Coordinates of C-alpha atoms in Angstrom, one line a residue:
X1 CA 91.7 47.2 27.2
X2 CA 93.5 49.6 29.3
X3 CA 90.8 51.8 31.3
X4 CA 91.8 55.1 32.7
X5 CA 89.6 56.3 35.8
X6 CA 88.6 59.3 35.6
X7 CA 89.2 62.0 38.7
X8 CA 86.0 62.6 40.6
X9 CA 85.5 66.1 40.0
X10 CA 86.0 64.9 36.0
X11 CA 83.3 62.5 36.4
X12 CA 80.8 65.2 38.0
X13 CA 81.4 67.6 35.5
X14 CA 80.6 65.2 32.9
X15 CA 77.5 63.4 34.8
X16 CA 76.3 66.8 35.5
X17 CA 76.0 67.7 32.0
X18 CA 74.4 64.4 30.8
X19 CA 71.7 65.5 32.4
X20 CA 71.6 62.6 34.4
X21 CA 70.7 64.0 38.1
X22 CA 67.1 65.5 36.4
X23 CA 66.4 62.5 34.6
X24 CA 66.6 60.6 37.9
X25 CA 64.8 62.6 40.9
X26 CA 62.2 63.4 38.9
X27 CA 60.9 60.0 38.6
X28 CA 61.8 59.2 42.5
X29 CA 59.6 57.9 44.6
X30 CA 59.1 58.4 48.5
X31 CA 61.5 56.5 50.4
X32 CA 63.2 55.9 53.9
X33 CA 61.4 56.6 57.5
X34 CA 58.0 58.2 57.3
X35 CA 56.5 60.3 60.1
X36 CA 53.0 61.5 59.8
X37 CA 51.5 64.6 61.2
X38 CA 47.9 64.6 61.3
X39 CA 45.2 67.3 63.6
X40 CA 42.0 69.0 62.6
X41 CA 41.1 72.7 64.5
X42 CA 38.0 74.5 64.4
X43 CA 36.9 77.6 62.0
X44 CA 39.3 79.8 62.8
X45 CA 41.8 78.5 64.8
X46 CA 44.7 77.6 63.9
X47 CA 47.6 74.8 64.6
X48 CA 50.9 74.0 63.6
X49 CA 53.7 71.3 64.4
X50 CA 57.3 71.1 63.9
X51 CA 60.0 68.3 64.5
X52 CA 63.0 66.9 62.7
X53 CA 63.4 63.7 60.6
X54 CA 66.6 62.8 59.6
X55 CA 68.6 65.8 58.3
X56 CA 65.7 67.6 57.8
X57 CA 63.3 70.0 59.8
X58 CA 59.7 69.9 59.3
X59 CA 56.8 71.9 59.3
X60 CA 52.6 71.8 59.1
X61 CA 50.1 74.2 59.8
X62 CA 46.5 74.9 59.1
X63 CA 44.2 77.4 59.8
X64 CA 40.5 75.8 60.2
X65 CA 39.9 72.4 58.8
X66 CA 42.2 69.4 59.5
X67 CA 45.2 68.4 57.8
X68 CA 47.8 65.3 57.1
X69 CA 51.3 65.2 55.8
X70 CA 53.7 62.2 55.6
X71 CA 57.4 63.7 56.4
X72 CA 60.2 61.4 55.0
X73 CA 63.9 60.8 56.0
X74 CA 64.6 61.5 52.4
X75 CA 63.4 65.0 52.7
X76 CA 60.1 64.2 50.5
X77 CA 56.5 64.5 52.0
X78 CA 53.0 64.5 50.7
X79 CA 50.4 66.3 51.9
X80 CA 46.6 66.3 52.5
X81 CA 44.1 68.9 53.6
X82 CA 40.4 69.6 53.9
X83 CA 38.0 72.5 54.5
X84 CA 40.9 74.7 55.6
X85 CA 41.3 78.8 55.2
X86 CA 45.0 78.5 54.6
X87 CA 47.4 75.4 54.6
X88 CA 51.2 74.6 54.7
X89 CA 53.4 71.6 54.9
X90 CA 57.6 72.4 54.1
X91 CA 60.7 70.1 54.9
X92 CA 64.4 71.3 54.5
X93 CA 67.1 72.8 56.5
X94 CA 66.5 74.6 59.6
X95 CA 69.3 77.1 61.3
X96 CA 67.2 78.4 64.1
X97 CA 66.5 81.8 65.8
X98 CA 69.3 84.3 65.6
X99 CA 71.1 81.5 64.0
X100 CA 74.1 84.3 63.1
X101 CA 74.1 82.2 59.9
X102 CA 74.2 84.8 56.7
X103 CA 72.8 84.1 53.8
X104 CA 75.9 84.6 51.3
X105 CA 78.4 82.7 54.0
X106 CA 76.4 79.8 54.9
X107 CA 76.9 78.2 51.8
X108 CA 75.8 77.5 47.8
X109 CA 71.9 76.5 49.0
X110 CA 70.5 74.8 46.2
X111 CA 67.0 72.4 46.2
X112 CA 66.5 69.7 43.8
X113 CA 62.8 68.9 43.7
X114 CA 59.9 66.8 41.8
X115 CA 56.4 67.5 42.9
X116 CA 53.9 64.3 41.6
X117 CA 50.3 66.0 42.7
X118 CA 49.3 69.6 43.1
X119 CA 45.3 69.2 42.9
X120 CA 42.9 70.6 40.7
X121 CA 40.5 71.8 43.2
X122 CA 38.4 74.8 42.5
X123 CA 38.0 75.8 46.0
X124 CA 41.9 76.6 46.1
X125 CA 41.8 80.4 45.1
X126 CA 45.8 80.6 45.7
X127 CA 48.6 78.8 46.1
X128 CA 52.1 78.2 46.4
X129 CA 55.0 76.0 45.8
X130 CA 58.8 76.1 45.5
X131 CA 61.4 77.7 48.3
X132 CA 60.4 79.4 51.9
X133 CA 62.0 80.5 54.2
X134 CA 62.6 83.5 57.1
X135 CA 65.4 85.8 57.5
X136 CA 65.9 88.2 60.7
X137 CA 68.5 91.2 61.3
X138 CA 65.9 92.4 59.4
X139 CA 63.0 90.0 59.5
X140 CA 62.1 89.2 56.3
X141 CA 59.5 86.1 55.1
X142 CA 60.9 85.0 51.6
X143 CA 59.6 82.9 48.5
X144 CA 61.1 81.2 45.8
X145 CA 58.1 80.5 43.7
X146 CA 57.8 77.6 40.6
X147 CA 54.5 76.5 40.4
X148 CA 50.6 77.6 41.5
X149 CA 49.2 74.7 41.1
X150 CA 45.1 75.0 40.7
X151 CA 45.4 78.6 41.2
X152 CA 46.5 81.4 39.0
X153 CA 49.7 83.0 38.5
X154 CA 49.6 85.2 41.3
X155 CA 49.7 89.3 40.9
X156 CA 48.6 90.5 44.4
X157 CA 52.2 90.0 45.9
X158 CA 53.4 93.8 45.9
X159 CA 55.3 96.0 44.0
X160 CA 57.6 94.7 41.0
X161 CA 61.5 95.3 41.3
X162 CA 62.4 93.7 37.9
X163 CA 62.9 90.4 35.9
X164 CA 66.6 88.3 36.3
X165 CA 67.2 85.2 35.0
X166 CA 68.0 82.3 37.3
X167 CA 68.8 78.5 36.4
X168 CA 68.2 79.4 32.9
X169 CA 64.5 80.7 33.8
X170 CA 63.0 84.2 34.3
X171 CA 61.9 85.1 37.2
X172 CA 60.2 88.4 38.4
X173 CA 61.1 90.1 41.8
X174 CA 58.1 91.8 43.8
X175 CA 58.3 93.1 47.4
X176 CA 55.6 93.6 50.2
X177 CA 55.2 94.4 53.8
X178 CA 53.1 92.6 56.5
X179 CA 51.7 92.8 59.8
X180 CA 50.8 89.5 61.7
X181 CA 52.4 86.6 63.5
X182 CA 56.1 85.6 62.7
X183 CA 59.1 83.9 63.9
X184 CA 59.2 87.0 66.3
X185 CA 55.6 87.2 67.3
X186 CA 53.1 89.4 65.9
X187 CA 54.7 92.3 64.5
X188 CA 55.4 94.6 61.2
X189 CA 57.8 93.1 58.6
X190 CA 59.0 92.9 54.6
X191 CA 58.5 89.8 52.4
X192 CA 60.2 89.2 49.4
X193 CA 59.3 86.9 46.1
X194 CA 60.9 85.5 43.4
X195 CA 57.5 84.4 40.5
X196 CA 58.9 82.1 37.9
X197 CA 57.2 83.5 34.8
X198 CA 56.8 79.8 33.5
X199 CA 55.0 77.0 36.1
X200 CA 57.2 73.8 36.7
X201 CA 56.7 70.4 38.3
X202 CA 60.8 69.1 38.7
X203 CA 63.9 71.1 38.4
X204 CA 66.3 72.3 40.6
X205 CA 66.3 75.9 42.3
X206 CA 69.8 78.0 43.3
X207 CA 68.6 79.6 46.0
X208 CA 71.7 81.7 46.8
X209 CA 71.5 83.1 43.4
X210 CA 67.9 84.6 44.4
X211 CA 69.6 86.2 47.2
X212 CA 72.4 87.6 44.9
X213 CA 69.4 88.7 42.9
X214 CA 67.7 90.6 45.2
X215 CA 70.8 92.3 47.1
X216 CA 71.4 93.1 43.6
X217 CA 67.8 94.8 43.3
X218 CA 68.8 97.3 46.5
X219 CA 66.6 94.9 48.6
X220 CA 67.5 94.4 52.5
X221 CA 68.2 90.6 53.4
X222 CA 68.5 90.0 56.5
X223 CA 71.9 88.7 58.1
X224 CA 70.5 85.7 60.2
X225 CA 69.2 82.9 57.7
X226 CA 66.3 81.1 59.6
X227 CA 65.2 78.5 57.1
X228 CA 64.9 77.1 53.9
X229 CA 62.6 74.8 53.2
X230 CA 60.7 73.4 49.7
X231 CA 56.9 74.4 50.5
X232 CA 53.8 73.4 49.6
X233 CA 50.9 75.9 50.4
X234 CA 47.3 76.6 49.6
X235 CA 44.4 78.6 50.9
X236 CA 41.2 80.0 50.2
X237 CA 40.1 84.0 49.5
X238 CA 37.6 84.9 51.5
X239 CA 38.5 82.4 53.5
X240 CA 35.2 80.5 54.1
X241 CA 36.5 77.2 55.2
X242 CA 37.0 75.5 51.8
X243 CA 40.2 74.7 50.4
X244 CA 40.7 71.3 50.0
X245 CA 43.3 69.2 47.8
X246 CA 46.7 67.4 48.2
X247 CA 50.7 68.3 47.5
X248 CA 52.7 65.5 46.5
X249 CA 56.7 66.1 46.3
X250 CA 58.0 62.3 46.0
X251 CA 61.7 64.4 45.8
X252 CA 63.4 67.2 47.8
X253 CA 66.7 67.9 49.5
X254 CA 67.9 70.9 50.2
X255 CA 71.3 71.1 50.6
X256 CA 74.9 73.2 50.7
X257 CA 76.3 72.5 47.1
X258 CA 79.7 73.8 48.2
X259 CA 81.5 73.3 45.1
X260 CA 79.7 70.7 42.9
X261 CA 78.0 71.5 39.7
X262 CA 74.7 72.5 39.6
X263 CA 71.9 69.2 38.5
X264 CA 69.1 69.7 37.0
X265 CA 67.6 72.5 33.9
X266 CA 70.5 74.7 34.3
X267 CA 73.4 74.8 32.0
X268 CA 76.2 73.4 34.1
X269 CA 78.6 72.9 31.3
X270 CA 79.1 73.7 27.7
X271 CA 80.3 70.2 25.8
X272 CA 83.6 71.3 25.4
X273 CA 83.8 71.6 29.2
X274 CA 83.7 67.5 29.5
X275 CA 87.2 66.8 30.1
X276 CA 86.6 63.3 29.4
X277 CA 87.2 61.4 25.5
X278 CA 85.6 58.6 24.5
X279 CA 88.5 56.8 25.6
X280 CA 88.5 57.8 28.6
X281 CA 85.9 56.3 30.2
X282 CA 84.9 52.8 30.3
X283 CA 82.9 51.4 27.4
X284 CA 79.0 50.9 27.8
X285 CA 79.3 47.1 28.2
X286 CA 81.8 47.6 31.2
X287 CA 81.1 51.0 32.6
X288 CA 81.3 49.4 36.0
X289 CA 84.3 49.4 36.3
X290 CA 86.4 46.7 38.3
X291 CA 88.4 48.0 40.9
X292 CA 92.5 48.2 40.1
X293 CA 94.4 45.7 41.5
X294 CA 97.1 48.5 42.5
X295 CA 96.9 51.0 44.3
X296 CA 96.6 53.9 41.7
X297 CA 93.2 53.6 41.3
X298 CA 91.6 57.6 41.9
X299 CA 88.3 56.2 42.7
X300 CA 88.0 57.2 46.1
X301 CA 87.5 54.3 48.9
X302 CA 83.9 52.7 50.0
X303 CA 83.4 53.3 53.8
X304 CA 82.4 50.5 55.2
X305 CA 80.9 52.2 58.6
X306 CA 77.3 51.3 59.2
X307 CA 74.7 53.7 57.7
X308 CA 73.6 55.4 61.4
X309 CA 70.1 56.4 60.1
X310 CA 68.0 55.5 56.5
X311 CA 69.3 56.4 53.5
X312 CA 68.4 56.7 49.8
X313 CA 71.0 57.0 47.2
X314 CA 70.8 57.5 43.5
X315 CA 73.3 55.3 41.9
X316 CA 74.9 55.5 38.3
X317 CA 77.8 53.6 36.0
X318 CA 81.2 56.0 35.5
X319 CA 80.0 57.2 32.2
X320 CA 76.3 58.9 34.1
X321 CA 74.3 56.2 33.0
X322 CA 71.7 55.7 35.8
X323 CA 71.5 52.1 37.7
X324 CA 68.6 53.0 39.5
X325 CA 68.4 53.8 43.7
X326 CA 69.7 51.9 46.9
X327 CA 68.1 52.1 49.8
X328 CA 70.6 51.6 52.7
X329 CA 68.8 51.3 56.2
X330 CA 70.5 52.0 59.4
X331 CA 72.8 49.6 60.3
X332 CA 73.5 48.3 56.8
X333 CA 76.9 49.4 55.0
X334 CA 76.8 51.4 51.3
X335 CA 79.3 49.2 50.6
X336 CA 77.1 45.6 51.2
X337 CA 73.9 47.6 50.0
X338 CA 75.5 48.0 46.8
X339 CA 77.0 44.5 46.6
X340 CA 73.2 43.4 47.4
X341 CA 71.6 44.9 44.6
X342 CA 73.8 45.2 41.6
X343 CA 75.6 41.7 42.7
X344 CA 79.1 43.2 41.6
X345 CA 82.4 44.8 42.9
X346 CA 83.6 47.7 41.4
X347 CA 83.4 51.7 41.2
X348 CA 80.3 53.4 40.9
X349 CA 78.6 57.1 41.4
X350 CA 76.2 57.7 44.1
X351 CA 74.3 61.2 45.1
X352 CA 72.9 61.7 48.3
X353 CA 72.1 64.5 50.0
X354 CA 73.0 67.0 46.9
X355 CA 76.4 65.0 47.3
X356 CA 78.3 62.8 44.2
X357 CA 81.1 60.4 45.2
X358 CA 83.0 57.9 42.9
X359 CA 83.2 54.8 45.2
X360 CA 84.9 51.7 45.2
X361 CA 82.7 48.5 46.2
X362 CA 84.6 45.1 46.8
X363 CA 83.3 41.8 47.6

């Protein structure tokens, strides 16, 4: 049978709107190097700790109480925390103080996330879950917010600028002002929020079209992006020392799409946008696909270069189907990680890192 190889961006178009990437991430488990973060304060006090791990930045803090997170190369964590006024643990991309980096130039920012655990605990009297993040030039502390776990759907966040609808979900806008510690030290500044009007455990969030959104509103934004990092955060009002539970994510990335299709609940294509018939693609029974024995083959090259720090890729068959995850340790090849776990050379689709790439594996 005479197989034709589709293009990459072909194959992502089509993968995308399988549905595949959902299906996949959120039933993904922690994986790669783990760092814990662990300290208990006093009532009152409070501590926090930051680091990176792998491509990632990380972040917990607590007021009162003590607290635990496990921070993982693959940009998941899980989180613990007891008898504590107000808690937070987030991983994602960091860009720094006065980073110069603005918000609608720095990139499509997009988060693919699945969150296993937000407890049931009564003493939790609000909470949060979703995007974060801090802008300066003006400072601004922002929210992207899809779930609130035990608490209600909160309606103390400010004054309402409207509804939009954002990865096929509507979300309403509210602004606020603060006064109290920042990224700047204590001082006077705006916060913006974006409520989903429906809760969600797994999707994927376009976080630049929030922005759009709220420029769109006649909101400021300021022109230095600081951060944005999937969240998980819980307190207690009055704060009396209380809140206790755990936040689970076992998947998030955030990433710089650049120009891939979206993943996840969002419409990415219609059906007549898949470019590929059905004979284009390999049938089921061979949809990994041996490598051509010419040089005309599309697929694009395996690197061999050693893996220089863990890494978890999901893997699927030309036609989207998904073959599971690879872990690839540093040191080890994608190329011999591949060989070791499906036991066969030939071209397959990985995703890391918000990433897809058609590779070629030989033996």
């Amino acid at each position: 049978m005479n197989v034709r190889i589709l293009g990459a961006s072909a194959l992502c178009v089509a993968f995308a709107a399988s549905g595949a990437f959902a299906q996949d991430f959120c039933n993904a488990s922690h994986s790669g190097t783990k760092k814990t973060v662990s300290f208990s304060v006093g009532a009152g006090s409070d501590k926090g700790e930051t680091g990176n791990i792998g491509d990632y930045h990380y972040e917990q803090w607590t007021k009162s109480g003590s607290a635990t997170t496990d921070f993982y190369t693959d940009g998941s964590f899980s989180c613990t925390f007891t008898n504590t006024d107000d808690f937070l643990c987030r991983e994602g991309l960091f860009y720094g103080q006065n980073s110069g980096k603005d918000p609608f130039t720095v990139g499509n920012l997009v988060a693919d996330y699945s969150m296993k655990t937000f407890t049931n605990d009564k003493s939790i009297s609000y909470a949060y879950a979703g995007i974060y993040g801090w802008m300066q030039n003006p400072l601004i502390e922002w929210y992207i917010v899809d779930n609130w776990g035990p608490a209600s759907r909160p309606n103390w966040l400010g004054t309402s600028k409207g509804k939009v609808t954002i990865d096929g979900a509507e979300y309403e806008i509210f602004t606020a002002s603060a006064n109290r510690a920042t990224i700047e030290g204590y001082k006077a500044f705006d916060q913006i929020y974006s409520l989903r009007s429906k809760a969600r455990t797994c999707g994927t969030i376009s976080i630049t079209e929030h922005f759009k959104a709220w420029k769109n509103k006649g909101i400021a934004i300021g022109k230095s992006l600081y951060e944005a990092k999937i969240l998980g955060e819980a307190g207690q009002y009055p704060e009396q020392q209380g809140a206790s539970g755990k936040i689970d994510f076992n998947y998030a990335k955030v990433y710089v799409q650049n120009d891939l299709p979206k993943s996840s609940s969002s419409v990415v294509a219609s059906s007549s946008a898949v470019a590929p018939s059905s004979s284009s693609v390999a049938p089921a029974s061979s949809a990994v696909v041996p490598p051509a024995s010419s040089s005309s083959t599309i697929a694009l090259p395996m690197v061999a270069r050693m893996a220089t720090q863990d890494r978890n890729m999901m893997v699927f068959d030309v036609l989207g189907n998904s073959l599971g995850q690879v872990f690839v340790p540093a040191g080890t090849s994608v190329n011999s990680a591949l060989l070791a776990k499906y036991g066969k050379a030939g071209v397959y689709m990985v995703k890391y890192g918000g990433k897809v790439q058609t590779l070629t594996v030989t033996k």
